[in-house]
Amino acid sequence: MKEIVKINLDNEMDLILAHKRSMKIAEMCGMPSSLQTRFATAVSEVARCSIANGQNSELRLGINVVKNTNKEIVAILNDSVDLKKCNPEAFKYAAKLSGTIEYDAGEDYSVTQFSLKVPSPGLLSEAKIKSLADYFKYESPLSPYDEIRKKNIELIALSEKLGESENRYRQLANTIPILICIINERNHVLLTNESLQVIVKSSFTVFEKKELSLFIHPEDVDHILENWSRIKKNKTEYSGETRIKKGDSYRWFLISIIPNKTEDGNFTNWLVYFVDINDQKTVEETLKNNSELKLIQRELEHANSKLTFKNKELQQFAYIASHDLQEPLRKIRIMLSRAGEDLSEEQKNHFYFDKITSAAGRMSDLISDVLNYSRVDNNLQTFLPIDLNEILHETINDLSLIIEEKNAVINISPLPTVSGLNTQLRQLFFNLVNNALKFNSEEPVITIAADEESTEPIDAYKPEGNYHLITIADNGIGMDSNYSDRIFDMFQRLHQRDQYGGNGIGLALCKKIIENHNGVLNFTSELGKGTIFYIYLPKY
């Protein structure tokens, strides 16, 4: 089959798209109105069943060329559920309408196929079939929902490409035998590769004398910092030689510091890399007073020229890699801006476009954080004062749609300011509040408070030391105490996927975030009566 259009079946709007596009393909292939209606209605009937009962539902519409003189319109609906078993009456009615329907199902799949012969197959040339696909590719959106959905699909595709690009960059940085780090104008170390981490063996968060002296020869540190101050002021580059401690001895390295430029020409950070040249230095010292090895010295000079060329290539690589990683982010922001131009203010308000734009902006920030810190342990990240009230406000804003949909009540008391990482703490509160909304069969009531003096019923969980205590309590479905030792395990699910969504990673991630912040996470729960999570974060 030559595919013309594909539709993911998630809700009633997708059902409308399935019906209209089935009608349109039949119309463009020269079908009479009665056959158009029967074909589109049959497809819609099974699509409705898929939306109501299915999982991972997908509808593909296209043209099947049986022979040059025999072509047919084909609709194929794939699902992970046996749809016919769920609603046999729908299939019976669809078969009565379409006349030609084929069905196949297994343990975790089902395939429904409709076909309708084209009355004038000679008119459907290869060029005509391609024009059909182009029509749906570039057709105007049927509704603001359709436009937003298209933009979201494009955003997801760009995000996936961005992730692939970041993975390739990370793998390359970790496999080349060069020590690499990235620093900003405030001397903060944003990223280090694995080779440098092995050398440092301790925290390396600031490009300053105290931390550099841990692995660079004390006689070389001041010279490096003097040149760093100079090039930071003049926006230039620096290259020199230094000695780095490996084991019980020092080896000579070539150090280079080059600025990374953004698209508008500004400097945001510097790439610092060290290349081991100890063997070359040893030979160089040997050759100084040895006239018999002049020929070897010339060969070494040639090798050094090649090394200089390779260093230039590395500089080019750093610029290209940085540009390639930032380009998808720029396109995402442009698409959001253009999408806003196509909608009226009423449409923006009706479809929460401001919230979509805000969420996309935070997604861009999150991707930037991942790029800058993907290879940095928490020991190498800088903890900052974080107002948990702001974090919670952003979380409630992100979840506003489901809060309105479930008519949830959120009771919030003032929360403290803690030392931590903004992105991780935002993820912590988002997961816990989202779980309280999701795992609830009634109208959710969620209470979030800070209680430093509470003794009941959490004394057994309270760690020693000076901690803030934040509680998140809900009236949800709760959980059996038999699962208390497994709830924070990766991919641990206590319910069937068709009952409650999720992939079993959320609470494991929450516990990891708390551990990263030197805190403690625990809970009490009773089946059918709700859950209380206790979050202990150190005071600073």
Coordinates of C-alpha atoms in Angstrom, one line a residue:
M1 CA 0.0 0.0 0.0
K2 CA 1.2 3.5 -0.8
E3 CA 0.4 5.5 2.3
I4 CA -1.4 8.8 1.9
V5 CA -2.1 9.9 5.5
K6 CA -1.6 8.6 9.0
I7 CA -3.8 9.5 12.1
N8 CA -3.1 8.5 15.7
L9 CA -6.4 7.8 17.3
D10 CA -6.5 9.3 20.8
N11 CA -9.8 11.2 21.2
E12 CA -13.0 12.4 19.6
M13 CA -11.2 15.0 17.5
D14 CA -9.1 12.3 15.9
L15 CA -12.4 10.5 15.1
I16 CA -13.6 13.5 13.2
L17 CA -10.2 13.7 11.3
A18 CA -10.5 10.0 10.4
H19 CA -14.0 10.4 9.0
K20 CA -13.2 13.6 7.0
R21 CA -10.0 12.3 5.5
S22 CA -11.6 9.0 4.6
M23 CA -14.3 11.0 2.8
K24 CA -11.7 13.2 1.1
I25 CA -9.6 10.4 -0.3
A26 CA -12.7 8.6 -1.6
E27 CA -13.8 11.9 -3.2
M28 CA -10.4 12.6 -4.8
C29 CA -10.4 9.0 -6.2
G30 CA -13.7 9.6 -8.0
M31 CA -16.0 7.7 -5.7
P32 CA -19.7 8.5 -5.9
S33 CA -21.1 10.3 -2.8
S34 CA -22.9 7.1 -1.5
L35 CA -19.7 5.1 -1.6
Q36 CA -17.8 7.9 0.0
T37 CA -20.2 8.0 2.9
R38 CA -20.4 4.2 3.4
F39 CA -16.6 3.8 3.3
A40 CA -15.9 6.8 5.7
T41 CA -18.7 5.6 8.1
A42 CA -17.3 2.1 8.2
V43 CA -13.8 3.4 9.0
S44 CA -15.2 5.7 11.7
E45 CA -17.2 2.9 13.3
V46 CA -14.1 0.9 14.0
A47 CA -12.0 4.0 14.8
R48 CA -14.6 4.9 17.5
C49 CA -14.2 1.4 19.0
S50 CA -10.4 1.9 19.0
I51 CA -10.6 5.2 20.8
A52 CA -13.0 3.8 23.4
N53 CA -11.2 0.5 24.0
G54 CA -7.9 0.3 22.3
Q55 CA -4.2 1.2 23.0
N56 CA -1.6 2.6 20.6
S57 CA -4.2 3.0 18.0
E58 CA -3.2 4.1 14.5
L59 CA -5.1 4.6 11.2
R60 CA -3.3 4.6 7.9
L61 CA -5.1 5.5 4.6
G62 CA -3.6 4.9 1.2
I63 CA -3.8 3.4 -2.3
N64 CA -3.2 -0.2 -3.1
V65 CA -2.1 -0.9 -6.7
V66 CA -3.2 -4.5 -7.4
K67 CA -2.6 -4.2 -11.2
N68 CA -2.2 -1.2 -13.5
T69 CA -5.9 -1.5 -14.2
N70 CA -7.0 -2.4 -10.7
K71 CA -6.5 0.0 -7.8
E72 CA -8.3 0.3 -4.5
I73 CA -8.6 2.6 -1.5
V74 CA -7.3 1.0 1.7
A75 CA -7.8 1.9 5.3
I76 CA -5.7 -0.1 7.9
L77 CA -6.3 0.3 11.6
N78 CA -3.6 -1.2 13.9
D79 CA -4.2 -1.6 17.7
S80 CA -2.7 -3.4 20.6
V81 CA -6.1 -4.7 21.7
D82 CA -8.5 -7.2 20.1
L83 CA -11.1 -4.6 19.1
K84 CA -13.6 -7.1 17.6
K85 CA -13.8 -8.9 20.9
C86 CA -14.4 -5.6 22.7
N87 CA -17.3 -4.5 20.4
P88 CA -18.5 -7.2 17.9
E89 CA -21.6 -5.2 17.0
A90 CA -19.4 -2.3 15.7
F91 CA -17.5 -4.6 13.4
K92 CA -20.8 -6.2 12.2
Y93 CA -22.2 -2.8 11.3
A94 CA -18.9 -1.7 9.6
A95 CA -18.8 -4.9 7.5
K96 CA -22.4 -4.3 6.4
L97 CA -21.5 -0.8 5.3
S98 CA -18.1 -1.4 3.5
G99 CA -18.7 -4.9 2.1
T100 CA -14.9 -5.6 2.2
I101 CA -13.4 -5.9 5.6
E102 CA -10.5 -8.1 6.8
Y103 CA -9.6 -8.7 10.4
D104 CA -6.7 -10.4 12.2
A105 CA -5.8 -10.4 15.9
G106 CA -3.3 -12.0 18.2
E107 CA -2.2 -11.8 21.8
D108 CA -1.1 -8.1 21.7
Y109 CA -2.3 -6.8 18.3
S110 CA -5.2 -6.5 16.0
V111 CA -5.4 -5.3 12.3
T112 CA -8.5 -4.2 10.6
Q113 CA -8.4 -3.5 6.9
F114 CA -11.1 -1.9 4.7
S115 CA -10.7 -1.8 0.9
L116 CA -12.8 -0.1 -1.9
K117 CA -12.2 -0.5 -5.6
V118 CA -11.5 2.7 -7.5
P119 CA -14.1 3.0 -10.4
S120 CA -11.6 4.7 -12.8
P121 CA -8.1 3.3 -11.9
G122 CA -6.5 4.7 -15.0
L123 CA -6.8 8.2 -13.6
L124 CA -4.7 7.2 -10.6
S125 CA -1.2 7.6 -12.0
E126 CA 1.9 7.6 -9.8
A127 CA 1.9 11.4 -10.1
K128 CA -1.7 11.6 -9.0
I129 CA -1.1 9.3 -6.0
K130 CA 1.8 11.5 -5.0
S131 CA -0.4 14.6 -5.3
L132 CA -2.9 13.0 -2.9
A133 CA -0.1 12.6 -0.3
D134 CA 1.1 16.1 -0.9
Y135 CA -2.5 17.4 -0.5
F136 CA -2.8 16.0 3.1
K137 CA 0.8 17.0 3.9
Y138 CA 0.2 20.6 3.1
E139 CA -3.6 20.9 3.7
S140 CA -4.9 23.7 5.9
P141 CA -5.7 22.5 9.5
L142 CA -9.3 21.5 10.0
S143 CA -9.4 23.1 13.4
P144 CA -7.2 24.9 16.0
Y145 CA -6.8 21.5 17.6
D146 CA -5.5 20.0 14.4
E147 CA -3.0 22.8 14.0
I148 CA -1.7 22.5 17.6
R149 CA -1.5 18.7 17.2
K150 CA 0.6 19.1 14.0
K151 CA 2.9 21.5 15.8
N152 CA 3.3 19.2 18.8
I153 CA 4.2 16.3 16.4
E154 CA 6.9 18.4 14.8
L155 CA 8.2 19.4 18.3
I156 CA 8.4 15.8 19.3
A157 CA 10.3 14.9 16.2
L158 CA 12.8 17.8 16.7
S159 CA 13.2 16.8 20.4
E160 CA 14.1 13.2 19.3
K161 CA 16.7 14.5 16.8
L162 CA 18.1 16.7 19.5
G163 CA 18.5 13.8 21.8
E164 CA 20.2 11.7 19.1
S165 CA 22.6 14.6 18.4
E166 CA 23.4 15.1 22.2
N167 CA 24.1 11.3 22.5
R168 CA 26.5 11.4 19.6
Y169 CA 28.3 14.4 21.0
R170 CA 28.5 12.8 24.5
Q171 CA 29.8 9.5 23.2
L172 CA 32.5 11.3 21.1
A173 CA 33.6 13.5 24.1
N174 CA 33.9 10.4 26.3
T175 CA 35.8 8.2 23.8
I176 CA 38.5 10.6 22.5
P177 CA 41.7 10.5 24.7
I178 CA 41.5 14.1 25.6
L179 CA 40.6 15.8 28.9
I180 CA 37.7 18.2 28.3
C181 CA 35.7 20.6 30.4
I182 CA 33.4 23.6 29.7
I183 CA 33.5 26.7 31.9
N184 CA 31.5 30.0 32.0
E185 CA 32.5 33.6 32.6
R186 CA 31.9 33.1 36.4
N187 CA 34.5 30.3 36.4
H188 CA 31.9 27.7 37.0
V189 CA 32.6 24.3 35.5
L190 CA 29.5 23.3 33.5
L191 CA 30.7 19.9 32.1
T192 CA 33.6 17.5 32.3
N193 CA 34.1 14.3 30.2
E194 CA 34.9 10.9 31.7
S195 CA 38.7 11.2 31.0
L196 CA 39.0 14.3 33.1
Q197 CA 36.9 12.9 35.9
V198 CA 39.3 10.0 36.2
I199 CA 42.2 12.4 36.5
V200 CA 40.5 14.8 39.0
K201 CA 39.0 12.0 41.3
S202 CA 37.2 14.7 43.3
S203 CA 34.9 17.7 43.0
F204 CA 35.7 20.0 40.2
T205 CA 33.1 22.7 40.1
V206 CA 35.1 26.0 39.9
F207 CA 38.0 26.9 37.6
E208 CA 40.1 28.5 40.3
K209 CA 43.4 28.0 42.1
K210 CA 42.2 25.8 44.9
E211 CA 40.6 23.2 42.7
L212 CA 43.1 23.4 39.8
S213 CA 45.9 22.7 42.3
L214 CA 44.4 19.3 43.0
F215 CA 45.6 18.0 39.6
I216 CA 47.7 20.7 38.0
H217 CA 51.3 21.3 39.1
P218 CA 51.4 24.2 41.6
E219 CA 54.0 26.1 39.6
D220 CA 51.7 26.1 36.5
V221 CA 48.4 27.2 38.1
D222 CA 49.0 30.9 38.4
H223 CA 50.2 31.1 34.7
I224 CA 47.1 29.4 33.5
L225 CA 44.8 31.7 35.6
E226 CA 46.6 34.8 34.4
N227 CA 46.0 33.8 30.8
W228 CA 42.4 32.8 31.6
S229 CA 41.7 36.3 32.9
R230 CA 43.3 37.9 29.9
I231 CA 41.4 35.9 27.2
K232 CA 38.2 36.2 29.2
K233 CA 38.5 40.0 29.0
N234 CA 39.6 40.1 25.3
K235 CA 37.4 37.3 24.1
T236 CA 40.5 35.5 22.6
E237 CA 42.1 32.0 22.7
Y238 CA 44.9 30.6 24.8
S239 CA 47.3 27.7 24.2
G240 CA 50.1 26.6 26.4
E241 CA 51.8 23.7 28.2
T242 CA 51.1 22.4 31.8
R243 CA 51.8 19.5 34.0
I244 CA 49.0 17.3 35.2
K245 CA 49.2 14.7 38.0
K246 CA 48.6 11.1 36.9
G247 CA 49.2 8.7 39.8
D248 CA 52.3 9.6 41.7
S249 CA 53.9 11.7 38.9
Y250 CA 53.2 14.6 36.6
R251 CA 52.9 14.4 32.8
W252 CA 53.1 17.2 30.3
F253 CA 49.8 18.3 28.6
L254 CA 49.0 20.9 25.9
I255 CA 46.2 23.1 27.3
S256 CA 43.9 25.1 25.0
I257 CA 41.0 27.4 26.0
I258 CA 38.7 28.5 23.2
P259 CA 35.4 30.5 23.4
N260 CA 32.1 29.0 22.3
K261 CA 30.0 31.5 20.3
T262 CA 26.2 31.6 20.1
E263 CA 24.4 32.3 16.8
D264 CA 24.3 36.1 17.6
G265 CA 28.1 36.2 18.2
N266 CA 28.0 36.4 22.0
F267 CA 30.3 34.3 24.2
T268 CA 28.5 32.1 26.7
N269 CA 31.2 29.7 27.8
W270 CA 34.7 28.3 27.0
L271 CA 35.9 24.9 26.0
V272 CA 39.1 23.8 27.8
Y273 CA 40.9 20.7 26.7
F274 CA 44.2 19.0 27.6
V275 CA 46.2 16.8 25.2
D276 CA 48.9 14.5 26.5
I277 CA 52.3 15.6 25.0
N278 CA 54.5 14.0 27.6
D279 CA 56.2 11.6 25.1
Q280 CA 56.9 14.4 22.7
K281 CA 58.4 16.5 25.5
T282 CA 60.6 13.7 26.6
V283 CA 62.0 13.3 23.1
E284 CA 62.4 17.0 22.8
E285 CA 64.5 17.2 25.9
T286 CA 66.6 14.3 24.7
L287 CA 67.2 15.9 21.3
K288 CA 68.5 19.3 22.7
N289 CA 72.1 18.2 23.0
N290 CA 72.2 15.2 20.7
S291 CA 73.3 16.1 17.2
E292 CA 73.1 12.5 16.0
L293 CA 69.3 12.6 16.3
K294 CA 68.7 15.7 14.2
L295 CA 66.8 13.7 11.6
I296 CA 64.4 12.3 14.3
Q297 CA 64.0 15.9 15.6
R298 CA 62.8 17.1 12.2
E299 CA 60.3 14.2 12.1
L300 CA 59.1 15.2 15.5
E301 CA 58.6 18.8 14.4
H302 CA 56.6 17.4 11.5
A303 CA 54.5 15.4 13.9
N304 CA 54.0 18.5 16.1
S305 CA 52.8 20.3 13.0
K306 CA 50.2 17.6 12.5
L307 CA 49.3 17.8 16.2
T308 CA 48.7 21.6 15.8
F309 CA 46.5 20.9 12.8
K310 CA 44.5 18.3 14.7
N311 CA 44.0 20.9 17.5
K312 CA 42.6 23.3 15.0
E313 CA 40.3 20.5 13.8
L314 CA 39.2 19.9 17.4
Q315 CA 38.3 23.6 17.7
Q316 CA 36.2 23.4 14.6
F317 CA 34.5 20.3 15.9
A318 CA 33.7 22.1 19.2
Y319 CA 32.0 25.0 17.3
I320 CA 30.1 22.7 14.9
A321 CA 28.9 20.4 17.7
S322 CA 27.7 23.4 19.8
H323 CA 25.8 24.8 16.8
D324 CA 24.2 21.5 15.9
L325 CA 23.0 21.0 19.5
Q326 CA 21.4 24.5 19.7
E327 CA 19.8 24.6 16.2
P328 CA 16.8 22.3 17.0
L329 CA 16.0 24.4 20.1
R330 CA 15.9 27.6 18.0
K331 CA 13.5 25.9 15.5
I332 CA 11.2 24.8 18.3
R333 CA 10.9 28.4 19.5
I334 CA 10.3 29.7 16.0
M335 CA 7.5 27.1 15.5
L336 CA 5.8 28.2 18.7
S337 CA 6.0 31.8 17.6
R338 CA 4.5 31.0 14.2
A339 CA 1.8 28.9 15.7
G340 CA 0.7 31.8 17.8
E341 CA 0.5 34.1 14.8
D342 CA -2.1 31.7 13.2
L343 CA -4.5 31.8 16.1
S344 CA -6.8 34.5 17.3
E345 CA -6.7 35.6 21.0
E346 CA -10.0 33.8 21.6
Q347 CA -8.5 30.6 20.1
K348 CA -5.4 31.0 22.2
N349 CA -7.4 31.4 25.4
H350 CA -9.8 28.5 24.5
F351 CA -7.0 26.1 23.8
Y352 CA -4.7 27.2 26.6
F353 CA -2.1 28.3 24.0
D354 CA -0.4 30.5 26.6
K355 CA 0.1 27.4 28.8
I356 CA 1.4 25.4 25.8
T357 CA 3.9 28.2 25.0
S358 CA 5.0 28.4 28.7
A359 CA 5.4 24.6 28.9
A360 CA 7.4 24.6 25.6
G361 CA 9.7 27.3 27.0
R362 CA 10.3 25.2 30.1
M363 CA 11.0 22.2 27.9
S364 CA 13.6 24.3 26.1
D365 CA 15.2 25.2 29.5
L366 CA 15.1 21.6 30.5
I367 CA 16.8 20.4 27.3
S368 CA 19.5 23.1 27.8
D369 CA 20.1 21.9 31.3
V370 CA 20.4 18.4 30.1
L371 CA 23.0 19.5 27.4
N372 CA 25.0 21.4 29.9
Y373 CA 24.9 19.0 32.8
S374 CA 24.4 15.6 31.2
R375 CA 27.9 14.4 32.1
V376 CA 28.2 16.2 35.4
D377 CA 27.6 14.4 38.7
N378 CA 25.7 16.3 41.4
N379 CA 29.0 16.8 43.2
L380 CA 30.0 18.9 40.2
Q381 CA 26.8 20.9 40.0
T382 CA 26.2 24.2 41.9
F383 CA 23.4 24.1 44.4
L384 CA 21.5 27.4 44.6
P385 CA 18.8 28.7 47.0
I386 CA 15.4 27.4 45.6
D387 CA 12.1 28.8 46.7
L388 CA 9.8 25.8 46.9
N389 CA 6.7 28.1 46.7
E390 CA 7.8 29.1 43.1
I391 CA 8.5 25.4 42.2
L392 CA 5.0 24.4 43.5
H393 CA 3.4 27.3 41.6
E394 CA 5.0 26.2 38.3
T395 CA 3.9 22.6 39.0
I396 CA 0.3 23.5 39.7
N397 CA 0.3 25.6 36.5
D398 CA 1.7 22.7 34.5
L399 CA -1.0 20.4 35.9
S400 CA -3.9 23.0 35.6
L401 CA -5.7 21.1 32.9
I402 CA -6.0 17.8 34.8
I403 CA -6.8 19.8 38.0
E404 CA -9.7 21.4 36.3
E405 CA -10.8 18.2 34.6
K406 CA -10.9 16.3 37.9
N407 CA -12.3 19.3 39.9
A408 CA -9.4 18.8 42.3
V409 CA -8.9 20.9 45.5
I410 CA -5.2 21.8 46.2
N411 CA -4.5 23.1 49.8
I412 CA -1.1 24.8 50.0
S413 CA 0.7 26.2 53.0
P414 CA 3.9 28.3 52.8
L415 CA 7.0 26.3 51.9
P416 CA 10.6 27.0 52.8
T417 CA 13.6 27.9 50.6
V418 CA 16.1 25.1 50.3
S419 CA 19.5 24.6 48.7
G420 CA 19.2 22.5 45.5
L421 CA 18.8 22.1 41.8
N422 CA 15.8 23.8 40.3
T423 CA 15.1 21.3 37.5
Q424 CA 15.3 18.3 39.8
L425 CA 13.1 19.8 42.5
R426 CA 10.5 20.8 39.9
Q427 CA 10.5 17.2 38.6
L428 CA 10.1 15.9 42.2
F429 CA 6.9 18.0 43.0
F430 CA 5.5 17.4 39.5
N431 CA 5.7 13.6 39.9
L432 CA 4.2 13.5 43.4
V433 CA 1.3 15.9 42.7
N434 CA 0.6 14.3 39.4
N435 CA 0.4 10.8 41.1
A436 CA -2.0 12.2 43.7
L437 CA -4.2 13.4 40.9
K438 CA -3.9 10.3 38.7
F439 CA -4.4 7.6 41.4
N440 CA -7.7 8.9 42.6
S441 CA -11.2 7.6 41.9
E442 CA -12.9 10.6 43.5
E443 CA -12.5 14.3 43.4
P444 CA -8.9 14.7 44.5
V445 CA -8.1 16.7 47.7
I446 CA -4.4 17.3 48.0
T447 CA -2.7 19.1 51.0
I448 CA 0.9 20.3 50.7
A449 CA 2.5 21.7 53.9
A450 CA 5.7 22.3 55.7
D451 CA 5.7 21.0 59.3
E452 CA 9.0 21.0 61.1
E453 CA 7.7 20.0 64.5
S454 CA 5.4 17.1 63.6
T455 CA 5.9 13.8 65.5
E456 CA 3.0 11.7 64.2
P457 CA 3.2 9.3 62.5
I458 CA 6.7 9.9 61.0
D459 CA 9.2 9.6 63.9
A460 CA 10.5 6.3 62.5
Y461 CA 11.3 8.0 59.2
K462 CA 12.9 11.2 60.5
P463 CA 16.6 11.4 59.8
E464 CA 19.1 12.8 62.2
G465 CA 20.1 16.4 61.7
N466 CA 18.5 19.7 60.8
Y467 CA 15.9 19.2 58.0
H468 CA 12.9 20.8 56.5
L469 CA 9.9 18.5 56.4
I470 CA 7.3 18.9 53.5
T471 CA 4.3 16.6 53.4
I472 CA 2.0 15.9 50.4
A473 CA -1.2 14.2 51.4
D474 CA -4.1 12.9 49.2
N475 CA -7.4 11.1 49.4
G476 CA -6.5 8.7 46.6
I477 CA -6.7 5.0 46.2
G478 CA -3.8 4.4 48.5
M479 CA -1.7 1.2 48.4
D480 CA -1.3 -2.1 50.3
S481 CA 1.4 -2.0 53.0
N482 CA 2.8 -5.2 51.3
Y483 CA 4.2 -3.1 48.5
S484 CA 6.0 -0.6 50.8
D485 CA 9.4 -2.1 50.1
R486 CA 9.0 -2.0 46.3
I487 CA 7.3 1.3 45.6
F488 CA 10.6 3.1 44.9
D489 CA 11.9 0.4 42.6
M490 CA 12.5 1.3 38.9
F491 CA 9.6 0.2 36.6
Q492 CA 7.5 -1.0 39.6
R493 CA 3.8 -0.7 38.8
L494 CA 1.1 -1.6 41.3
H495 CA -1.8 -1.4 38.9
Q496 CA -2.6 -2.6 35.4
R497 CA -1.7 -0.1 32.6
D498 CA -5.2 0.1 31.4
Q499 CA -6.4 1.2 34.9
Y500 CA -3.8 4.0 35.4
G501 CA -1.2 5.4 33.1
G502 CA 2.5 5.7 33.7
N503 CA 5.7 3.6 33.2
G504 CA 6.7 2.9 36.8
I505 CA 9.7 5.3 36.9
G506 CA 8.2 8.4 38.6
L507 CA 8.7 7.4 42.3
A508 CA 12.1 5.8 41.6
L509 CA 13.1 9.2 40.1
C510 CA 11.7 11.1 43.1
K511 CA 13.8 9.0 45.5
K512 CA 16.9 9.5 43.4
I513 CA 16.3 13.3 43.4
I514 CA 16.0 13.3 47.2
E515 CA 19.1 11.3 47.6
N516 CA 21.0 13.7 45.3
H517 CA 19.9 16.5 47.7
N518 CA 21.1 14.5 50.8
G519 CA 17.5 14.1 51.9
V520 CA 15.1 11.4 52.8
L521 CA 11.8 10.4 51.1
N522 CA 9.2 8.1 52.8
F523 CA 5.4 7.6 53.0
T524 CA 2.5 6.1 54.8
S525 CA -0.5 4.8 53.0
E526 CA -3.8 2.9 53.5
L527 CA -5.7 1.1 50.8
G528 CA -8.7 3.2 49.8
K529 CA -7.9 6.0 52.2
G530 CA -5.0 7.9 50.6
T531 CA -1.2 8.4 50.9
I532 CA 1.1 10.9 52.6
F533 CA 4.6 11.4 51.3
Y534 CA 7.2 12.9 53.7
I535 CA 10.1 14.9 52.1
Y536 CA 13.1 15.8 54.3
L537 CA 15.5 18.3 52.8
P538 CA 18.5 19.7 54.6
K539 CA 18.5 23.2 55.9
Y540 CA 21.3 25.5 54.8

